[in-house]
């Protein structure tokens, strides 16, 4: 039975990847940081999953975990991935999202360099994109401390692959969403807001820049690509994306139309929620993944939007809190703002799990990419 260790196990991607690997017959262990808060709602429904305590800021704990679990594959999905918060917590972001990768690779080199390693890189590394669409050869130009930290993690993965012969791959994942997204991300804020308005629990949805564009896919599709990368004869880096770009406005229109409402009657554009500097157009070219991995997305954009709205309708009708159940996000209020401030309409940023098992002291106005301190990107 193959063995896998997943960091960021309590996040969106960690839960989907654990489901996928358990279905493949893996023995799966999730790394979680010792915390005063219980944050297991996305994985509580999984049987056969083991958890072990460890911390990406502590090399000795990572060595201990690898010796204890003896994995064949390690998937590093953990990060401080709320990009706006990276402006307010740049040192912590760099330590977790950047140096955490180095510590994990050094632990692998020390304990068993035959372990195959997956690093969750991000489209945020492209930032001020130099070409459209972006592919594996596109120059990087990150525009936030988060993007810079992710870029360090990406290049140190390449360095350990080339210097020590470790089978190490980076997946440069573009935005990927699901009903398990946290409410601090704009896609989930929209689906939750639409469900509340439909059920008479709210009247308005306040958003920022409706013209911001992203390449959005379904997280459940993207975790398969992670696994496929580690099954190849040679390690490489791959862009994983749909190749389509959509605006926040399109997401809003589809979400409201799905429940028979006109978005213009309910959406308020709030200039205070615009970010000071938007990243340029991010849309991925996943040709290499299609050609070499045989991977392609299965869930299209309209289906993804409907899936998320339906899940929030079901949750609210059942009287669950936002953080209840395996399919839902991580905000413990019924319609209130995420911890650290009100949510806004900026596109969510990341290509990784969005959960390193800890909670930062403060998030920006909803944890999307690129925000400067005190301002919500939009």
PDB file of N, CA, C and O in Angstrom, residues 13 75-79 81 97 101 117-126 136 140 146-158 161 168-176 222 226 229 236-240 349-354:
ATOM      1  N   UNK A  13      -7.882  22.066  -0.657  1.00  0.00           N
ATOM      2  CA  UNK A  13      -7.169  21.112  -1.507  1.00  0.00           C
ATOM      3  C   UNK A  13      -6.759  19.868  -0.731  1.00  0.00           C
ATOM      4  O   UNK A  13      -6.783  18.759  -1.269  1.00  0.00           O
ATOM      5  N   UNK A  75       2.994  15.712  -0.280  1.00  0.00           N
ATOM      6  CA  UNK A  75       2.298  16.792  -0.986  1.00  0.00           C
ATOM      7  C   UNK A  75       2.283  18.006  -0.066  1.00  0.00           C
ATOM      8  O   UNK A  75       1.610  17.999   0.975  1.00  0.00           O
ATOM      9  N   UNK A  76       3.020  19.041  -0.435  1.00  0.00           N
ATOM     10  CA  UNK A  76       3.087  20.238   0.408  1.00  0.00           C
ATOM     11  C   UNK A  76       2.058  21.261  -0.064  1.00  0.00           C
ATOM     12  O   UNK A  76       2.299  22.050  -0.975  1.00  0.00           O
ATOM     13  N   UNK A  77       0.905  21.254   0.575  1.00  0.00           N
ATOM     14  CA  UNK A  77      -0.177  22.176   0.252  1.00  0.00           C
ATOM     15  C   UNK A  77      -0.302  23.295   1.277  1.00  0.00           C
ATOM     16  O   UNK A  77      -1.124  24.189   1.109  1.00  0.00           O
ATOM     17  N   UNK A  78       0.488  23.244   2.333  1.00  0.00           N
ATOM     18  CA  UNK A  78       0.353  24.221   3.417  1.00  0.00           C
ATOM     19  C   UNK A  78       0.983  25.546   3.023  1.00  0.00           C
ATOM     20  O   UNK A  78       2.013  25.594   2.347  1.00  0.00           O
ATOM     21  N   UNK A  79       0.343  26.623   3.453  1.00  0.00           N
ATOM     22  CA  UNK A  79       0.870  27.968   3.199  1.00  0.00           C
ATOM     23  C   UNK A  79       0.054  28.977   3.977  1.00  0.00           C
ATOM     24  O   UNK A  79      -1.083  28.712   4.358  1.00  0.00           O
ATOM     25  N   UNK A  81      -1.772  31.591   2.769  1.00  0.00           N
ATOM     26  CA  UNK A  81      -2.121  31.837   1.376  1.00  0.00           C
ATOM     27  C   UNK A  81      -3.112  32.963   1.157  1.00  0.00           C
ATOM     28  O   UNK A  81      -3.588  33.140   0.044  1.00  0.00           O
ATOM     29  N   UNK A  97       5.353  30.099   3.986  1.00  0.00           N
ATOM     30  CA  UNK A  97       5.110  29.802   2.578  1.00  0.00           C
ATOM     31  C   UNK A  97       6.393  29.619   1.794  1.00  0.00           C
ATOM     32  O   UNK A  97       6.424  28.866   0.814  1.00  0.00           O
ATOM     33  N   UNK A 101       8.948  25.409   2.743  1.00  0.00           N
ATOM     34  CA  UNK A 101       9.249  24.475   1.654  1.00  0.00           C
ATOM     35  C   UNK A 101      10.676  23.970   1.779  1.00  0.00           C
ATOM     36  O   UNK A 101      10.955  22.772   1.634  1.00  0.00           O
ATOM     37  N   UNK A 117       8.145  14.373  -4.120  1.00  0.00           N
ATOM     38  CA  UNK A 117       7.684  15.602  -3.462  1.00  0.00           C
ATOM     39  C   UNK A 117       6.899  16.469  -4.439  1.00  0.00           C
ATOM     40  O   UNK A 117       7.345  16.741  -5.557  1.00  0.00           O
ATOM     41  N   UNK A 118       5.715  16.901  -3.995  1.00  0.00           N
ATOM     42  CA  UNK A 118       4.907  17.848  -4.765  1.00  0.00           C
ATOM     43  C   UNK A 118       4.837  19.167  -4.017  1.00  0.00           C
ATOM     44  O   UNK A 118       4.467  19.206  -2.836  1.00  0.00           O
ATOM     45  N   UNK A 119       5.163  20.263  -4.709  1.00  0.00           N
ATOM     46  CA  UNK A 119       5.060  21.603  -4.143  1.00  0.00           C
ATOM     47  C   UNK A 119       3.918  22.363  -4.815  1.00  0.00           C
ATOM     48  O   UNK A 119       3.851  22.442  -6.047  1.00  0.00           O
ATOM     49  N   UNK A 120       3.028  22.923  -3.996  1.00  0.00           N
ATOM     50  CA  UNK A 120       1.916  23.720  -4.513  1.00  0.00           C
ATOM     51  C   UNK A 120       2.401  25.123  -4.827  1.00  0.00           C
ATOM     52  O   UNK A 120       2.468  25.989  -3.961  1.00  0.00           O
ATOM     53  N   UNK A 121       2.794  25.330  -6.078  1.00  0.00           N
ATOM     54  CA  UNK A 121       3.127  26.673  -6.529  1.00  0.00           C
ATOM     55  C   UNK A 121       1.845  27.382  -6.952  1.00  0.00           C
ATOM     56  O   UNK A 121       0.760  26.811  -6.898  1.00  0.00           O
ATOM     57  N   UNK A 122       1.969  28.625  -7.401  1.00  0.00           N
ATOM     58  CA  UNK A 122       0.782  29.444  -7.599  1.00  0.00           C
ATOM     59  C   UNK A 122       0.903  30.339  -8.810  1.00  0.00           C
ATOM     60  O   UNK A 122       1.999  30.821  -9.140  1.00  0.00           O
ATOM     61  N   UNK A 123      -0.221  30.601  -9.455  1.00  0.00           N
ATOM     62  CA  UNK A 123      -0.245  31.555 -10.559  1.00  0.00           C
ATOM     63  C   UNK A 123       0.117  32.955 -10.089  1.00  0.00           C
ATOM     64  O   UNK A 123       0.490  33.805 -10.909  1.00  0.00           O
ATOM     65  N   UNK A 124       0.044  33.208  -8.777  1.00  0.00           N
ATOM     66  CA  UNK A 124       0.447  34.517  -8.243  1.00  0.00           C
ATOM     67  C   UNK A 124       1.915  34.807  -8.497  1.00  0.00           C
ATOM     68  O   UNK A 124       2.344  35.960  -8.425  1.00  0.00           O
ATOM     69  N   UNK A 125       2.713  33.788  -8.790  1.00  0.00           N
ATOM     70  CA  UNK A 125       4.114  34.012  -9.119  1.00  0.00           C
ATOM     71  C   UNK A 125       4.258  34.793 -10.425  1.00  0.00           C
ATOM     72  O   UNK A 125       5.240  35.494 -10.631  1.00  0.00           O
ATOM     73  N   UNK A 126       3.273  34.680 -11.309  1.00  0.00           N
ATOM     74  CA  UNK A 126       3.321  35.427 -12.577  1.00  0.00           C
ATOM     75  C   UNK A 126       3.011  36.902 -12.354  1.00  0.00           C
ATOM     76  O   UNK A 126       3.569  37.758 -13.017  1.00  0.00           O
ATOM     77  N   UNK A 136       4.675  27.258 -18.545  1.00  0.00           N
ATOM     78  CA  UNK A 136       5.812  26.930 -17.681  1.00  0.00           C
ATOM     79  C   UNK A 136       7.034  27.796 -17.965  1.00  0.00           C
ATOM     80  O   UNK A 136       7.882  27.984 -17.078  1.00  0.00           O
ATOM     81  N   UNK A 140       8.471  35.052 -14.344  1.00  0.00           N
ATOM     82  CA  UNK A 140       7.725  35.369 -13.132  1.00  0.00           C
ATOM     83  C   UNK A 140       7.908  36.840 -12.758  1.00  0.00           C
ATOM     84  O   UNK A 140       8.976  37.422 -12.973  1.00  0.00           O
ATOM     85  N   UNK A 146       3.307  37.368  -0.670  1.00  0.00           N
ATOM     86  CA  UNK A 146       2.871  35.988  -0.893  1.00  0.00           C
ATOM     87  C   UNK A 146       3.461  35.430  -2.172  1.00  0.00           C
ATOM     88  O   UNK A 146       4.014  34.322  -2.202  1.00  0.00           O
ATOM     89  N   UNK A 147       3.335  36.189  -3.266  1.00  0.00           N
ATOM     90  CA  UNK A 147       3.863  35.720  -4.544  1.00  0.00           C
ATOM     91  C   UNK A 147       5.366  35.508  -4.503  1.00  0.00           C
ATOM     92  O   UNK A 147       5.891  34.550  -5.076  1.00  0.00           O
ATOM     93  N   UNK A 148       6.073  36.405  -3.818  1.00  0.00           N
ATOM     94  CA  UNK A 148       7.525  36.269  -3.696  1.00  0.00           C
ATOM     95  C   UNK A 148       7.879  35.022  -2.891  1.00  0.00           C
ATOM     96  O   UNK A 148       8.799  34.266  -3.243  1.00  0.00           O
ATOM     97  N   UNK A 149       7.149  34.787  -1.792  1.00  0.00           N
ATOM     98  CA  UNK A 149       7.405  33.597  -0.976  1.00  0.00           C
ATOM     99  C   UNK A 149       7.127  32.326  -1.760  1.00  0.00           C
ATOM    100  O   UNK A 149       7.882  31.346  -1.684  1.00  0.00           O
ATOM    101  N   UNK A 150       6.042  32.323  -2.529  1.00  0.00           N
ATOM    102  CA  UNK A 150       5.737  31.169  -3.370  1.00  0.00           C
ATOM    103  C   UNK A 150       6.827  30.944  -4.409  1.00  0.00           C
ATOM    104  O   UNK A 150       7.168  29.798  -4.741  1.00  0.00           O
ATOM    105  N   UNK A 151       7.371  32.026  -4.931  1.00  0.00           N
ATOM    106  CA  UNK A 151       8.425  31.891  -5.931  1.00  0.00           C
ATOM    107  C   UNK A 151       9.697  31.292  -5.327  1.00  0.00           C
ATOM    108  O   UNK A 151      10.373  30.473  -5.960  1.00  0.00           O
ATOM    109  N   UNK A 152      10.009  31.683  -4.094  1.00  0.00           N
ATOM    110  CA  UNK A 152      11.135  31.036  -3.410  1.00  0.00           C
ATOM    111  C   UNK A 152      10.890  29.542  -3.266  1.00  0.00           C
ATOM    112  O   UNK A 152      11.767  28.719  -3.543  1.00  0.00           O
ATOM    113  N   UNK A 153       9.686  29.182  -2.815  1.00  0.00           N
ATOM    114  CA  UNK A 153       9.369  27.762  -2.675  1.00  0.00           C
ATOM    115  C   UNK A 153       9.474  27.021  -3.990  1.00  0.00           C
ATOM    116  O   UNK A 153       9.931  25.872  -4.042  1.00  0.00           O
ATOM    117  N   UNK A 154       9.048  27.676  -5.073  1.00  0.00           N
ATOM    118  CA  UNK A 154       9.127  27.063  -6.396  1.00  0.00           C
ATOM    119  C   UNK A 154      10.583  26.820  -6.800  1.00  0.00           C
ATOM    120  O   UNK A 154      10.954  25.709  -7.202  1.00  0.00           O
ATOM    121  N   UNK A 155      11.416  27.847  -6.676  1.00  0.00           N
ATOM    122  CA  UNK A 155      12.800  27.714  -7.147  1.00  0.00           C
ATOM    123  C   UNK A 155      13.642  26.824  -6.237  1.00  0.00           C
ATOM    124  O   UNK A 155      14.555  26.145  -6.708  1.00  0.00           O
ATOM    125  N   UNK A 156      13.345  26.794  -4.943  1.00  0.00           N
ATOM    126  CA  UNK A 156      14.108  25.888  -4.084  1.00  0.00           C
ATOM    127  C   UNK A 156      13.733  24.444  -4.391  1.00  0.00           C
ATOM    128  O   UNK A 156      14.560  23.532  -4.261  1.00  0.00           O
ATOM    129  N   UNK A 157      12.495  24.211  -4.841  1.00  0.00           N
ATOM    130  CA  UNK A 157      12.098  22.872  -5.281  1.00  0.00           C
ATOM    131  C   UNK A 157      12.888  22.478  -6.521  1.00  0.00           C
ATOM    132  O   UNK A 157      13.411  21.356  -6.618  1.00  0.00           O
ATOM    133  N   UNK A 158      12.999  23.386  -7.467  1.00  0.00           N
ATOM    134  CA  UNK A 158      13.817  23.125  -8.665  1.00  0.00           C
ATOM    135  C   UNK A 158      15.263  22.859  -8.264  1.00  0.00           C
ATOM    136  O   UNK A 158      15.914  21.940  -8.778  1.00  0.00           O
ATOM    137  N   UNK A 161      15.780  19.465  -6.739  1.00  0.00           N
ATOM    138  CA  UNK A 161      15.633  18.455  -7.795  1.00  0.00           C
ATOM    139  C   UNK A 161      16.928  18.333  -8.588  1.00  0.00           C
ATOM    140  O   UNK A 161      17.416  17.227  -8.841  1.00  0.00           O
ATOM    141  N   UNK A 168      11.128  15.952  -7.390  1.00  0.00           N
ATOM    142  CA  UNK A 168      10.376  17.090  -6.855  1.00  0.00           C
ATOM    143  C   UNK A 168       9.716  17.844  -7.990  1.00  0.00           C
ATOM    144  O   UNK A 168      10.382  18.238  -8.949  1.00  0.00           O
ATOM    145  N   UNK A 169       8.413  18.042  -7.882  1.00  0.00           N
ATOM    146  CA  UNK A 169       7.626  18.720  -8.909  1.00  0.00           C
ATOM    147  C   UNK A 169       6.896  19.908  -8.293  1.00  0.00           C
ATOM    148  O   UNK A 169       6.478  19.863  -7.142  1.00  0.00           O
ATOM    149  N   UNK A 170       6.712  20.939  -9.099  1.00  0.00           N
ATOM    150  CA  UNK A 170       5.855  22.058  -8.706  1.00  0.00           C
ATOM    151  C   UNK A 170       4.645  22.104  -9.630  1.00  0.00           C
ATOM    152  O   UNK A 170       4.795  22.067 -10.854  1.00  0.00           O
ATOM    153  N   UNK A 171       3.481  22.201  -9.034  1.00  0.00           N
ATOM    154  CA  UNK A 171       2.266  22.424  -9.793  1.00  0.00           C
ATOM    155  C   UNK A 171       1.894  23.891  -9.703  1.00  0.00           C
ATOM    156  O   UNK A 171       1.585  24.385  -8.621  1.00  0.00           O
ATOM    157  N   UNK A 172       1.956  24.597 -10.831  1.00  0.00           N
ATOM    158  CA  UNK A 172       1.611  26.020 -10.853  1.00  0.00           C
ATOM    159  C   UNK A 172       0.119  26.098 -11.118  1.00  0.00           C
ATOM    160  O   UNK A 172      -0.337  26.180 -12.261  1.00  0.00           O
ATOM    161  N   UNK A 173      -0.646  26.039 -10.046  1.00  0.00           N
ATOM    162  CA  UNK A 173      -2.103  25.957 -10.149  1.00  0.00           C
ATOM    163  C   UNK A 173      -2.728  27.344 -10.197  1.00  0.00           C
ATOM    164  O   UNK A 173      -2.398  28.212  -9.382  1.00  0.00           O
ATOM    165  N   UNK A 174      -3.601  27.518 -11.158  1.00  0.00           N
ATOM    166  CA  UNK A 174      -4.406  28.729 -11.219  1.00  0.00           C
ATOM    167  C   UNK A 174      -5.611  28.559 -10.281  1.00  0.00           C
ATOM    168  O   UNK A 174      -5.784  27.513  -9.664  1.00  0.00           O
ATOM    169  N   UNK A 175      -6.425  29.603 -10.168  1.00  0.00           N
ATOM    170  CA  UNK A 175      -7.495  29.606  -9.169  1.00  0.00           C
ATOM    171  C   UNK A 175      -8.383  28.381  -9.289  1.00  0.00           C
ATOM    172  O   UNK A 175      -8.849  28.060 -10.380  1.00  0.00           O
ATOM    173  N   UNK A 176      -8.639  27.749  -8.179  1.00  0.00           N
ATOM    174  CA  UNK A 176      -9.504  26.577  -8.169  1.00  0.00           C
ATOM    175  C   UNK A 176     -10.397  26.639  -6.937  1.00  0.00           C
ATOM    176  O   UNK A 176      -9.952  26.864  -5.826  1.00  0.00           O
ATOM    177  N   UNK A 222      -8.311  19.504  -9.835  1.00  0.00           N
ATOM    178  CA  UNK A 222      -6.902  19.888  -9.792  1.00  0.00           C
ATOM    179  C   UNK A 222      -6.059  18.956  -8.928  1.00  0.00           C
ATOM    180  O   UNK A 222      -4.867  18.789  -9.173  1.00  0.00           O
ATOM    181  N   UNK A 226      -2.137  16.894  -9.322  1.00  0.00           N
ATOM    182  CA  UNK A 226      -1.040  16.781  -8.361  1.00  0.00           C
ATOM    183  C   UNK A 226      -0.512  15.352  -8.317  1.00  0.00           C
ATOM    184  O   UNK A 226       0.699  15.105  -8.352  1.00  0.00           O
ATOM    185  N   UNK A 229       1.399  14.142 -11.481  1.00  0.00           N
ATOM    186  CA  UNK A 229       2.780  14.636 -11.591  1.00  0.00           C
ATOM    187  C   UNK A 229       3.772  13.688 -10.930  1.00  0.00           C
ATOM    188  O   UNK A 229       4.882  13.479 -11.433  1.00  0.00           O
ATOM    189  N   UNK A 236       8.883  17.059 -13.397  1.00  0.00           N
ATOM    190  CA  UNK A 236       8.770  18.319 -14.128  1.00  0.00           C
ATOM    191  C   UNK A 236       7.780  19.219 -13.400  1.00  0.00           C
ATOM    192  O   UNK A 236       7.028  18.770 -12.529  1.00  0.00           O
ATOM    193  N   UNK A 237       7.747  20.475 -13.822  1.00  0.00           N
ATOM    194  CA  UNK A 237       6.774  21.428 -13.315  1.00  0.00           C
ATOM    195  C   UNK A 237       5.668  21.609 -14.350  1.00  0.00           C
ATOM    196  O   UNK A 237       5.929  21.581 -15.556  1.00  0.00           O
ATOM    197  N   UNK A 238       4.432  21.801 -13.866  1.00  0.00           N
ATOM    198  CA  UNK A 238       3.290  21.874 -14.768  1.00  0.00           C
ATOM    199  C   UNK A 238       2.354  23.012 -14.364  1.00  0.00           C
ATOM    200  O   UNK A 238       2.056  23.188 -13.174  1.00  0.00           O
ATOM    201  N   UNK A 239       1.890  23.758 -15.362  1.00  0.00           N
ATOM    202  CA  UNK A 239       0.783  24.689 -15.164  1.00  0.00           C
ATOM    203  C   UNK A 239      -0.525  23.901 -15.222  1.00  0.00           C
ATOM    204  O   UNK A 239      -0.728  23.089 -16.129  1.00  0.00           O
ATOM    205  N   UNK A 240      -1.393  24.146 -14.253  1.00  0.00           N
ATOM    206  CA  UNK A 240      -2.709  23.501 -14.209  1.00  0.00           C
ATOM    207  C   UNK A 240      -3.764  24.607 -14.220  1.00  0.00           C
ATOM    208  O   UNK A 240      -3.821  25.427 -13.306  1.00  0.00           O
ATOM    209  N   UNK A 349      -6.952  34.445  -4.452  1.00  0.00           N
ATOM    210  CA  UNK A 349      -5.666  34.536  -5.086  1.00  0.00           C
ATOM    211  C   UNK A 349      -5.050  33.232  -5.461  1.00  0.00           C
ATOM    212  O   UNK A 349      -4.280  33.176  -6.383  1.00  0.00           O
ATOM    213  N   UNK A 350      -5.237  32.211  -4.732  1.00  0.00           N
ATOM    214  CA  UNK A 350      -4.159  31.268  -4.623  1.00  0.00           C
ATOM    215  C   UNK A 350      -4.302  30.032  -5.461  1.00  0.00           C
ATOM    216  O   UNK A 350      -5.372  29.656  -5.875  1.00  0.00           O
ATOM    217  N   UNK A 351      -3.155  29.402  -5.658  1.00  0.00           N
ATOM    218  CA  UNK A 351      -3.141  28.098  -6.283  1.00  0.00           C
ATOM    219  C   UNK A 351      -2.869  27.015  -5.289  1.00  0.00           C
ATOM    220  O   UNK A 351      -2.531  25.899  -5.672  1.00  0.00           O
ATOM    221  N   UNK A 352      -2.938  27.296  -4.025  1.00  0.00           N
ATOM    222  CA  UNK A 352      -2.676  26.282  -3.030  1.00  0.00           C
ATOM    223  C   UNK A 352      -3.852  26.152  -2.091  1.00  0.00           C
ATOM    224  O   UNK A 352      -4.897  26.717  -2.288  1.00  0.00           O
ATOM    225  N   UNK A 353      -3.633  25.423  -1.044  1.00  0.00           N
ATOM    226  CA  UNK A 353      -4.750  25.042  -0.195  1.00  0.00           C
ATOM    227  C   UNK A 353      -5.392  26.184   0.550  1.00  0.00           C
ATOM    228  O   UNK A 353      -6.554  26.144   0.870  1.00  0.00           O
ATOM    229  N   UNK A 354      -4.630  27.200   0.896  1.00  0.00           N
ATOM    230  CA  UNK A 354      -5.196  28.261   1.699  1.00  0.00           C
ATOM    231  C   UNK A 354      -5.255  27.938   3.170  1.00  0.00           C
ATOM    232  O   UNK A 354      -6.004  28.545   3.901  1.00  0.00           O
TER     233      UNK A 354
END
